[in-house]
PDB file of C-alpha atoms in Angstrom:
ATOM      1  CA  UNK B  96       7.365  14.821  38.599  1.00 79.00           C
ATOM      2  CA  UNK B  97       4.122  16.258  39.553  1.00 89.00           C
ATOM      3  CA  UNK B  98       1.728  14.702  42.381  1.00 95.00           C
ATOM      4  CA  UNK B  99      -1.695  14.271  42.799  1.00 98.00           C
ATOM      5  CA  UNK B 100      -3.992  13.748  45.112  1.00 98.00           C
ATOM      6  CA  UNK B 101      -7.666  11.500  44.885  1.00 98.00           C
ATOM      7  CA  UNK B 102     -10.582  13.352  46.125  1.00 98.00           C
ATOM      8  CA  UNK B 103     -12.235  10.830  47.612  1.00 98.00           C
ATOM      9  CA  UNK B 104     -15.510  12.237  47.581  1.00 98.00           C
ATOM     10  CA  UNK B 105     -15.544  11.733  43.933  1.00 98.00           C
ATOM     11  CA  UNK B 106     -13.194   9.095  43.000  1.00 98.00           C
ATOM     12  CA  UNK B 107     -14.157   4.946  44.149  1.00 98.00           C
ATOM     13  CA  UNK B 108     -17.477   6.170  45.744  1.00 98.00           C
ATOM     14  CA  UNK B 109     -18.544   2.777  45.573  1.00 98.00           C
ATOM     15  CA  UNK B 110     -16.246   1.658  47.957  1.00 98.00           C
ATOM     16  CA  UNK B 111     -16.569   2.639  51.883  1.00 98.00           C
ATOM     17  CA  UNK B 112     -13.592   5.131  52.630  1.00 98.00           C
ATOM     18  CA  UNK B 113     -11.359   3.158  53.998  1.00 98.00           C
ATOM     19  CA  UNK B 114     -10.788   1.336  50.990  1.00 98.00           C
ATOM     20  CA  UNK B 115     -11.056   3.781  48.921  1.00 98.00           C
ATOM     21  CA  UNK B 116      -7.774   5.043  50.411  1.00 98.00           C
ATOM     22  CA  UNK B 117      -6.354   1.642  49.843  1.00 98.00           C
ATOM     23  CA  UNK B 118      -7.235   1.721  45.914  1.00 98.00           C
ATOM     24  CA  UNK B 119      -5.947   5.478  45.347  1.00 98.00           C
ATOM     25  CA  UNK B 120      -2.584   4.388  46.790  1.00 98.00           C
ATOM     26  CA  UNK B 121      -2.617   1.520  44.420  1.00 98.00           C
ATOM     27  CA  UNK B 122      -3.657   3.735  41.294  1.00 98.00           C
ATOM     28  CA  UNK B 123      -0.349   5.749  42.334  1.00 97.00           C
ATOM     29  CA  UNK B 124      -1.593   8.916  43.952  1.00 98.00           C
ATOM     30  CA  UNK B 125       0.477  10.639  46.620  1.00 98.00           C
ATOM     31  CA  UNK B 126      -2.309  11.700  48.744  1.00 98.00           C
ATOM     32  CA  UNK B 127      -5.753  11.960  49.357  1.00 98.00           C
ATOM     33  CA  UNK B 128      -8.843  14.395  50.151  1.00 98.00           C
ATOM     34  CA  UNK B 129     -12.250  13.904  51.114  1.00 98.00           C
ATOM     35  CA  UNK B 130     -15.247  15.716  51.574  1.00 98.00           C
ATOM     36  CA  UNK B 131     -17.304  14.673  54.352  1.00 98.00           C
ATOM     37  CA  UNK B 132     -16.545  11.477  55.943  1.00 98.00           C
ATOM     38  CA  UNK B 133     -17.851  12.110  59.303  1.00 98.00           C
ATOM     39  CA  UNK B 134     -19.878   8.909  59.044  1.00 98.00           C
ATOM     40  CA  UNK B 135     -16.600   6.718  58.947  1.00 98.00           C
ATOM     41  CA  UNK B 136     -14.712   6.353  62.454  1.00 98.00           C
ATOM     42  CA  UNK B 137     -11.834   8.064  62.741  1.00 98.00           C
ATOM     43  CA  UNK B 138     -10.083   5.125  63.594  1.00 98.00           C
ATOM     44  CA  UNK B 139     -10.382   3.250  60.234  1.00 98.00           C
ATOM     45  CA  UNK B 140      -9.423   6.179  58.018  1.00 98.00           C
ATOM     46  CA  UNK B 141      -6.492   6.615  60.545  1.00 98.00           C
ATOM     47  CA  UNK B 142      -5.428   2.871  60.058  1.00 98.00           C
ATOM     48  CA  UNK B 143      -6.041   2.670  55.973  1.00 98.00           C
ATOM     49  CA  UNK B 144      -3.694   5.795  55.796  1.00 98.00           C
ATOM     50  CA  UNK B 145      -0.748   4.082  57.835  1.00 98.00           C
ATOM     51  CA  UNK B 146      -1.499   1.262  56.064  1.00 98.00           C
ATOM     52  CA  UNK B 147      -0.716   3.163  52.987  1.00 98.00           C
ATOM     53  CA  UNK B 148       1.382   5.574  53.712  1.00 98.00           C
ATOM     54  CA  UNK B 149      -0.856   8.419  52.259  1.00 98.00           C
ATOM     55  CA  UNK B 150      -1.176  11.855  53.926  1.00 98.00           C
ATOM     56  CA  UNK B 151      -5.183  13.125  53.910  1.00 98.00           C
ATOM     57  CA  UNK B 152      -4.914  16.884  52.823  1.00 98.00           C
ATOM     58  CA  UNK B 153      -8.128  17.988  54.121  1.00 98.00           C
ATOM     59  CA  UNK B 154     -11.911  17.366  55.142  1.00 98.00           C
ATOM     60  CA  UNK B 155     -14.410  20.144  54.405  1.00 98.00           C
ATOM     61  CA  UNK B 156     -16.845  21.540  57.373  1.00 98.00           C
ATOM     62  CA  UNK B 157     -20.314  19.831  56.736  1.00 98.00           C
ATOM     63  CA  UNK B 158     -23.177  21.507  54.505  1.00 98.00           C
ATOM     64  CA  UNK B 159     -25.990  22.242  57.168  1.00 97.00           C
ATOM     65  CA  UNK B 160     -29.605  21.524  56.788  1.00 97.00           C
ATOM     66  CA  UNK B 161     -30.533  19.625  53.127  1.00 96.00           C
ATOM     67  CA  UNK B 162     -29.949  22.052  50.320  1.00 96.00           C
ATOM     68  CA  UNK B 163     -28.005  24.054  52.414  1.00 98.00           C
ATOM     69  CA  UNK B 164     -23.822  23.627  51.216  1.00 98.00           C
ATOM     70  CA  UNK B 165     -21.989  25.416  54.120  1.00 98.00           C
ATOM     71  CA  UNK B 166     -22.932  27.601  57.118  1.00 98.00           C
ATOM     72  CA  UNK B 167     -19.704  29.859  58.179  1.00 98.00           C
ATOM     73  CA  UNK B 168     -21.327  32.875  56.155  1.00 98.00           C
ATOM     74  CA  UNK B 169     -24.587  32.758  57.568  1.00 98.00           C
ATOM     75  CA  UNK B 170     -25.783  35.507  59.783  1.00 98.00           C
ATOM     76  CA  UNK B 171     -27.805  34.030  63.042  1.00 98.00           C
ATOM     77  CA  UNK B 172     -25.991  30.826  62.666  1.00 98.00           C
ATOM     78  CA  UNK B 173     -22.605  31.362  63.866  1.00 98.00           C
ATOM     79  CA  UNK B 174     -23.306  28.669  66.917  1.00 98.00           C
ATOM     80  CA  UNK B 175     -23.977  25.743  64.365  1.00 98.00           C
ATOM     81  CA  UNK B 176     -20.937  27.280  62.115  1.00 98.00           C
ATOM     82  CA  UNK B 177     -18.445  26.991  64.801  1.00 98.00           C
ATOM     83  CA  UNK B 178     -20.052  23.574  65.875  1.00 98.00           C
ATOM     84  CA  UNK B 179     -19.376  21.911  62.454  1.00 98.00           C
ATOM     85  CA  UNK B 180     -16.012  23.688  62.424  1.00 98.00           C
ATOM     86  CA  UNK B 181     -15.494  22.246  65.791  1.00 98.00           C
ATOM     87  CA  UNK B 182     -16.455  18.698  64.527  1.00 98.00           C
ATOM     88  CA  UNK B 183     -13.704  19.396  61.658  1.00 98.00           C
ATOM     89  CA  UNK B 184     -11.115  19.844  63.466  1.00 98.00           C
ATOM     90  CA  UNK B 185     -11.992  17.149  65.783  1.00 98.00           C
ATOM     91  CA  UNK B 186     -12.053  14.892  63.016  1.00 98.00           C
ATOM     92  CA  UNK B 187      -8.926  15.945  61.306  1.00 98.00           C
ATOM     93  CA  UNK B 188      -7.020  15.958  64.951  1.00 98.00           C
ATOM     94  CA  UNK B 189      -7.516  11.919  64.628  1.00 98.00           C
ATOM     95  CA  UNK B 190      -7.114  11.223  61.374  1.00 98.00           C
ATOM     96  CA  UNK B 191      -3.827  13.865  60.724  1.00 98.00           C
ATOM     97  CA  UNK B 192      -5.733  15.367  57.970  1.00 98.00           C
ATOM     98  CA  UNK B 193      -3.878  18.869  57.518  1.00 98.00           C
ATOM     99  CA  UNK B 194      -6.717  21.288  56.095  1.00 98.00           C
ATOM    100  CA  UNK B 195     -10.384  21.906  56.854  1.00 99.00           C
ATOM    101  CA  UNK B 196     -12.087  23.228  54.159  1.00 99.00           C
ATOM    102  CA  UNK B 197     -14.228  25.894  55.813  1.00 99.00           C
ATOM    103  CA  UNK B 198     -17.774  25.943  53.795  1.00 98.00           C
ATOM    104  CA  UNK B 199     -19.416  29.248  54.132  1.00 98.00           C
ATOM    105  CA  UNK B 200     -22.973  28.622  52.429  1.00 98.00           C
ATOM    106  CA  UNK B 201     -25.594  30.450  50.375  1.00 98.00           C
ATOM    107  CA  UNK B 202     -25.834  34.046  51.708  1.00 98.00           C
ATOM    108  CA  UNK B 203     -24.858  37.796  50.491  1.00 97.00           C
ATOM    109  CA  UNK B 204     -24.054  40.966  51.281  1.00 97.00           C
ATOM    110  CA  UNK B 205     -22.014  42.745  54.112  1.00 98.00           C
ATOM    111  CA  UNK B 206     -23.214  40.908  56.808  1.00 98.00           C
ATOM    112  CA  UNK B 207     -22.703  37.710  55.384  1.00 98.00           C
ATOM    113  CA  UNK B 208     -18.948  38.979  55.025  1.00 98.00           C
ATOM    114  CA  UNK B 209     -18.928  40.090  58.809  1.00 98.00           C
ATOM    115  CA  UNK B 210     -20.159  36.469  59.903  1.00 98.00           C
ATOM    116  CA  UNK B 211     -17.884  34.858  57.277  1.00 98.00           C
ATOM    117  CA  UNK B 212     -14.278  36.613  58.906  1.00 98.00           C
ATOM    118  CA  UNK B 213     -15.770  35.793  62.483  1.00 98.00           C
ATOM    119  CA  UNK B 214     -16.009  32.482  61.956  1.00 98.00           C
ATOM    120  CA  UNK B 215     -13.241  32.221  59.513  1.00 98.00           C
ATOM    121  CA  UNK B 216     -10.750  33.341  62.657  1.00 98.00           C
ATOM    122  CA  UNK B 217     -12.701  31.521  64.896  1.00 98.00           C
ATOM    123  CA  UNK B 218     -11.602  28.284  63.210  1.00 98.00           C
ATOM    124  CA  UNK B 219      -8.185  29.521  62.469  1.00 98.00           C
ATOM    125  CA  UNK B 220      -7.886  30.253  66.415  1.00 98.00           C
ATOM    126  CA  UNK B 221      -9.466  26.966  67.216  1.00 98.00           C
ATOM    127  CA  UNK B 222      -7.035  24.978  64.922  1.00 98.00           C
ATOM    128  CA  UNK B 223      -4.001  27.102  65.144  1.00 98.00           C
ATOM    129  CA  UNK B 224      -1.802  23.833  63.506  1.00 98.00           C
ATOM    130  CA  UNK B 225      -3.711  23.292  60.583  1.00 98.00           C
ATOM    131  CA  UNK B 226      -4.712  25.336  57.708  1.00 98.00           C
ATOM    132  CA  UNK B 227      -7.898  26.475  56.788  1.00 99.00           C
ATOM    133  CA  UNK B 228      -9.340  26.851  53.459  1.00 99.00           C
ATOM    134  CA  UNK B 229     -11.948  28.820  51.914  1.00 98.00           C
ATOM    135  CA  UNK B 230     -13.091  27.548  48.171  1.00 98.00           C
ATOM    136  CA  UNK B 231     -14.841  30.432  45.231  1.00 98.00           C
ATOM    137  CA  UNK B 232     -17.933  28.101  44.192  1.00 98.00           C
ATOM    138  CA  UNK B 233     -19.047  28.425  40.625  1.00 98.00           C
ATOM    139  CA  UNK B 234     -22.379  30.009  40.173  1.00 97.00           C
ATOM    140  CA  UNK B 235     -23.959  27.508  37.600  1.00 97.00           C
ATOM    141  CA  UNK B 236     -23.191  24.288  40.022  1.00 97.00           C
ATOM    142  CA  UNK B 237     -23.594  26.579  43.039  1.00 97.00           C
ATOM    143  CA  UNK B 238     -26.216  29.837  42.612  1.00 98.00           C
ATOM    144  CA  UNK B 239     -25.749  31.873  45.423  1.00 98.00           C
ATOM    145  CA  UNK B 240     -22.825  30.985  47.193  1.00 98.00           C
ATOM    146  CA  UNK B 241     -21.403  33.303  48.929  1.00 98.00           C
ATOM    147  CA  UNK B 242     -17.771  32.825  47.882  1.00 98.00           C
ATOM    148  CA  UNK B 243     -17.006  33.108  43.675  1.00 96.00           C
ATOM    149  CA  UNK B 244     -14.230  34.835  42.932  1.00 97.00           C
ATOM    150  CA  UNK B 245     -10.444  34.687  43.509  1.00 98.00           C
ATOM    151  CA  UNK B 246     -10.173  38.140  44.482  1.00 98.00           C
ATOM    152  CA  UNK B 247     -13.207  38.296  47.067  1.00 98.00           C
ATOM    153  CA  UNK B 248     -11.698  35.351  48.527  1.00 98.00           C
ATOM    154  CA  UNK B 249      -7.665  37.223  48.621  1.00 98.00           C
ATOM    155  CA  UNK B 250      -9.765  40.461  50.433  1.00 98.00           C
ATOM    156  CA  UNK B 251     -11.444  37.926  52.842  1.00 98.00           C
ATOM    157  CA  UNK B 252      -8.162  36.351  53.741  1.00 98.00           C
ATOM    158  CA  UNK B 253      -6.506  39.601  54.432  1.00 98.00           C
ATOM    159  CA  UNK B 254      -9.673  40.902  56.759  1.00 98.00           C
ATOM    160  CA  UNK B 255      -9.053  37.767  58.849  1.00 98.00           C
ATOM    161  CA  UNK B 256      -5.657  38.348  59.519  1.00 98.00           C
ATOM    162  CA  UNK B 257      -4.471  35.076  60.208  1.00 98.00           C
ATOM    163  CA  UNK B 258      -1.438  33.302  58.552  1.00 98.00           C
ATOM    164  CA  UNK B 259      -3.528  29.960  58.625  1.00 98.00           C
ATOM    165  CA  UNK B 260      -6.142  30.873  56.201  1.00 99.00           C
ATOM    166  CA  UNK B 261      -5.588  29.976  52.387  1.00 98.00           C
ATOM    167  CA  UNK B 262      -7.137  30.060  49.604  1.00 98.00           C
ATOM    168  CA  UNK B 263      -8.168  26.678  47.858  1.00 98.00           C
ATOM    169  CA  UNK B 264      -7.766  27.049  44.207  1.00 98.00           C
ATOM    170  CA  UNK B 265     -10.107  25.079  42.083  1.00 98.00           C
ATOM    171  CA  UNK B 266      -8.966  25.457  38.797  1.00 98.00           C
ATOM    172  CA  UNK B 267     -12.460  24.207  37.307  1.00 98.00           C
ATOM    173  CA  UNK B 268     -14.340  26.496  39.140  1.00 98.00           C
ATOM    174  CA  UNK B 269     -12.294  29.793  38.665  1.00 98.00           C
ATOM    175  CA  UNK B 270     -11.677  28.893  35.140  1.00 98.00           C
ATOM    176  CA  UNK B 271     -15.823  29.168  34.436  1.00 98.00           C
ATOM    177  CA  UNK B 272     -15.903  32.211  36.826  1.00 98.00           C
ATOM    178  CA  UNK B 273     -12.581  33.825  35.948  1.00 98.00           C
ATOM    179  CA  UNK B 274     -10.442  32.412  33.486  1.00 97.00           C
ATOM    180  CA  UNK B 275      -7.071  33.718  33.142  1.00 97.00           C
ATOM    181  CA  UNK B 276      -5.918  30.920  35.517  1.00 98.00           C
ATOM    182  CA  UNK B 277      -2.311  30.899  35.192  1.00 98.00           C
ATOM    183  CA  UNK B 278      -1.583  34.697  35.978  1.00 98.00           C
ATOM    184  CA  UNK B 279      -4.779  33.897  38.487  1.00 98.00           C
ATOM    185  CA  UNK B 280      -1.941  31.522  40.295  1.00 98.00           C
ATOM    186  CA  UNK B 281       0.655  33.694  40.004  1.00 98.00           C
ATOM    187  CA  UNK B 282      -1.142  36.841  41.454  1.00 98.00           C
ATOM    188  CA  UNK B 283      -2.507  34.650  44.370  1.00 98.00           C
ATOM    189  CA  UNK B 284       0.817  32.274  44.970  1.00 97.00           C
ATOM    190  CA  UNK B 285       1.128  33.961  48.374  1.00 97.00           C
ATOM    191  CA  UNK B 286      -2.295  32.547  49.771  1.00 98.00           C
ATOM    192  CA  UNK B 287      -2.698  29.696  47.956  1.00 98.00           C
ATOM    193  CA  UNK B 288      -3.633  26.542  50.193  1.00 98.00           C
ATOM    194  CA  UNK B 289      -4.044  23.823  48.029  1.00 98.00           C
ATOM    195  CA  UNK B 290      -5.032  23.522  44.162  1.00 98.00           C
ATOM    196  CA  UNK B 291      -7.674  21.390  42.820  1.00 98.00           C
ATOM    197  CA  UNK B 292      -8.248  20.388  38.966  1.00 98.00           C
ATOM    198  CA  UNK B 293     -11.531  18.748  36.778  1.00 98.00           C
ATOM    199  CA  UNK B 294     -12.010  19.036  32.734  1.00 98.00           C
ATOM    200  CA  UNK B 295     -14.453  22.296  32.301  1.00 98.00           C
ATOM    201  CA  UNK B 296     -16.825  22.318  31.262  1.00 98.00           C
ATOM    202  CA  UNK B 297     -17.569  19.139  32.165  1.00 98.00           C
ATOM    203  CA  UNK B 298     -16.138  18.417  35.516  1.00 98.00           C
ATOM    204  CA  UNK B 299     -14.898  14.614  34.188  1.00 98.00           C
ATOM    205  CA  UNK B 300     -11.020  13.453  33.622  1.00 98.00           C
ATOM    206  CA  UNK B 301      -8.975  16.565  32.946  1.00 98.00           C
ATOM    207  CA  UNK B 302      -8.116  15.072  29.011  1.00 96.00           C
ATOM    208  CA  UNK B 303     -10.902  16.929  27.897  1.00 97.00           C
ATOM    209  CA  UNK B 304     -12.822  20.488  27.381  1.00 97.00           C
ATOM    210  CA  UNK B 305     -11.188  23.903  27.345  1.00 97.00           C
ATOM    211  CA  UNK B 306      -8.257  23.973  30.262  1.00 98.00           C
ATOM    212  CA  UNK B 307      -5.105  22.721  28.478  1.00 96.00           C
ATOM    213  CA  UNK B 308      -3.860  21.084  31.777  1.00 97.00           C
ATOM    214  CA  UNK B 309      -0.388  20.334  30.688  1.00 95.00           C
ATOM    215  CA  UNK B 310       0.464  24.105  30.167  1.00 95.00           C
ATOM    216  CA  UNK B 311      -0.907  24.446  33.750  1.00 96.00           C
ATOM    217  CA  UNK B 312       1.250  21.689  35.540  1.00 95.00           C
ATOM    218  CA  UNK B 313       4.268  22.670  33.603  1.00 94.00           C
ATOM    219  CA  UNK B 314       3.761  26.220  34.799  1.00 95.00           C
ATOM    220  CA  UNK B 315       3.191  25.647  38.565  1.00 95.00           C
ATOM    221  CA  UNK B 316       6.283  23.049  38.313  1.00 93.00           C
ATOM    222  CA  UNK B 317       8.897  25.833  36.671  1.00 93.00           C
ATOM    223  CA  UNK B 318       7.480  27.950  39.631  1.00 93.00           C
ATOM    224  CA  UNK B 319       8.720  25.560  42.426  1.00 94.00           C
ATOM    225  CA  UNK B 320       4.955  24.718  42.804  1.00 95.00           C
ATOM    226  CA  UNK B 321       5.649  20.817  44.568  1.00 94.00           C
ATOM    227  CA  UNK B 322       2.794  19.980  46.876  1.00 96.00           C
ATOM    228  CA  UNK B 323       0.216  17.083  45.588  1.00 97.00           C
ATOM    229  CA  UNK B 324      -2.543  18.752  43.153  1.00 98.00           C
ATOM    230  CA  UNK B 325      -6.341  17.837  43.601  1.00 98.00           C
ATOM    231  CA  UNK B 326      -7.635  15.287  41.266  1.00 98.00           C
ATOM    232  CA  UNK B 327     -11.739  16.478  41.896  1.00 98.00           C
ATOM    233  CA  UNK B 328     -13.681  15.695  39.073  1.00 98.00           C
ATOM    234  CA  UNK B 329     -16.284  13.352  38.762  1.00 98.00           C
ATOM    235  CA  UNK B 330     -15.467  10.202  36.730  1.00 98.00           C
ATOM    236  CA  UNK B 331     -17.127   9.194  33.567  1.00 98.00           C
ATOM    237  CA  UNK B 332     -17.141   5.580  34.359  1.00 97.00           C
ATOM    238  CA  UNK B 333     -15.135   3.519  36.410  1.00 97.00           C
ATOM    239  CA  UNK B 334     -12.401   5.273  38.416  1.00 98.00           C
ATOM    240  CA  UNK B 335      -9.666   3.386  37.277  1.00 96.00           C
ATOM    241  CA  UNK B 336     -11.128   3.340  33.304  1.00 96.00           C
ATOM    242  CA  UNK B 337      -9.988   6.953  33.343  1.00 97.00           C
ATOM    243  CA  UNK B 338      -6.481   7.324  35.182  1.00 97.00           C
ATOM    244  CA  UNK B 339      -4.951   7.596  31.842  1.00 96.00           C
ATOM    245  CA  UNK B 340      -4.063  11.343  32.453  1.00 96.00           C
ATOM    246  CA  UNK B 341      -2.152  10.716  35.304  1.00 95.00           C
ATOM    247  CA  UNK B 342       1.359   9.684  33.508  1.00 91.00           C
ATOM    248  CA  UNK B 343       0.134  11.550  30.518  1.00 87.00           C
ATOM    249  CA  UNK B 344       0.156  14.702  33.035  1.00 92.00           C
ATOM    250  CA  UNK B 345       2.894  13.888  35.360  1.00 85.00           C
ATOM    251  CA  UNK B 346       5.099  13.354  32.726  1.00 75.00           C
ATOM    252  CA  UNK B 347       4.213  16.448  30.902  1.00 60.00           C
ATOM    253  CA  UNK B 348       5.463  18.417  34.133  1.00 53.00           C
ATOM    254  CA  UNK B 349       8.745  17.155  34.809  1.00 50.00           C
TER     255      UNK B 349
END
C-alpha cells in the first residue's frame, strides 16, 4: 500500500509545528515534510516526532531577503547561500530530518549555473549523510526561477558529481512545465530524491484537475517505487475535510 507524507508547510498551518506533526500521524500519514521551520526549536519538533513515531523527510534552505525564494544560484551571494545551507543542515542534524531541499533562487544564465554546482557540492560536502535536493519551480507560481525543468535539473546533478544530490520530483510542477510525467519518472528513476504530488491546475487535494493520480501511484508501485510520496498541495478548507484521497489513493496502488 502506498505512503504518504504531510507537507507541513501546507497542511494544519493553523497549528504550531509541533502539533501539526501530532495531527498528520493521527490522519494516518507515514511521514512528514516541512518547509521552513527554523522558528520552532529543534527540540520540540525532535520530541513530537518520537512522540509519533514519524520520520521528517526534509527541510528546505530558507528564501533570502523578502521576495527573494532561494539563494544557492545567485552569483555574489555564495557566503549567505552556504550560510542558510549551513543553518539546514544544522537544523536537520537535530531534528533527524533526512533531506535539505537546496533552494537556488531567481537568477539565469551560465553563471547562475556555475554558482548553483558550487554551492550545490558545497552542501553535499558539508552534509555528506543526508541527501540534498534540488526542486524545477513552475514558471506561472515562480517567474524566473532558476530551476524548471526535469532535464536541466538531471544535467545539474551530473555537473556536481556527487551521489548525494537528487532530484525532487514535484509532479504538479513538472506536469504544467513538462507533462509526460510517467515516462518523466521513468527516465529520471536513477536521481530521483523524493516525489511530491498537488491537483494541477489547481494545487488543492489531488481528486481533482488534469493528473489522473491513480495511474501515477499504480505505476511507481509496479516499479518497486516504496518510499512515502509528498502530499504538497494547499487545502481547500480544513485539512482533515479533504483526506478523502488518501484510502481512495492508497488503495488504488496496492
Amino acid at each position: 500500500m502506498t505512503e504518504f507524507s504531510a507537507n507541513l508547510g501546507f497542511l494544519w498551518t493553523e497549528l504550531d509545528l509541533p502539533d501539526a506533526i501530532r495531527a498528520a500521524k493521527g490522519a494516518g500519514f507515514s511521514a512528514v515534510e516541512m518547509h521552513w521551520p527554523y522558528e520552532t526549536p529543534a527540540s520540540e519538533i525532535r520530541t513530537a516526532l518520537d512522540e509519533t513515531g514519524l520520520p521528517l523527510l526534509g527541510i528546505n534552505t530558507v528564501r533570502g531577503n523578502p521576495g527573494e525564494n532561494g539563494l544557492s544560484a545567485l552569483p555574489g551571494r555564495e557566503a549567505e547561500a552556504r550560510a542558510a545551507i549551513d543553518q539546514a543542515i544544522g537544523y536537520a542534524r537535530e531534528t533527524g530530518a533526512r533531506s535539505v531541499h537546496v533552494m537556488a533562487g531567481f537568477a539565469q544564465g551560465d553563471a547562475a549555473q556555475t554558482t548553483f554546482i558550487e554551492n550545490l557540492r558545497y552542501a553535499c560536502d558539508a552534509g555528506p549523510e543526508l541527501i540534498m535536493l534540488i526542486e524545477p519551480l513552475n514558471r506561472h507560481d515562480a517567474p524566473g526561477y532558476f530551476l524548471q525543468g526535469s532535464d536541466q535539473a538531471a544535467e545539474i546533478i551530473a555537473g556536481v558529481g556527487r551521489d548525494n544530490l537528487k532530484l525532487m520530483f514535484d509532479c504538479y510542477h513538472l506536469q504544467i512545465m513538462e507533462g509526460d510525467l510517467t515516462r518523466r519518472l521513468d527516465k529520471h528513476r536513477d536521481i530521483i530524491g523524493h516525489i511530491q504530488f498537488a491537483s494541477v491546475p489547481a494545487r488543492a487535494e489531488p481528486d481533482e484537475g488534469e493528473v489522473q493520480y491513480t495511474h501515477l501511484f499504480e505505476h511507481l508501485a509496479r516499479t518497486g517505487y516504496t518510499a512515502p510520496l509528498g502530499a504538497e498541495y494547499k487545502p481547500r478548507g480544513q485539512t482533515e475535510a479533504g483526506l478523502g484521497w488518501m484510502s481512495a489513493l492508497s488503495s488504488a496502488a496496492r
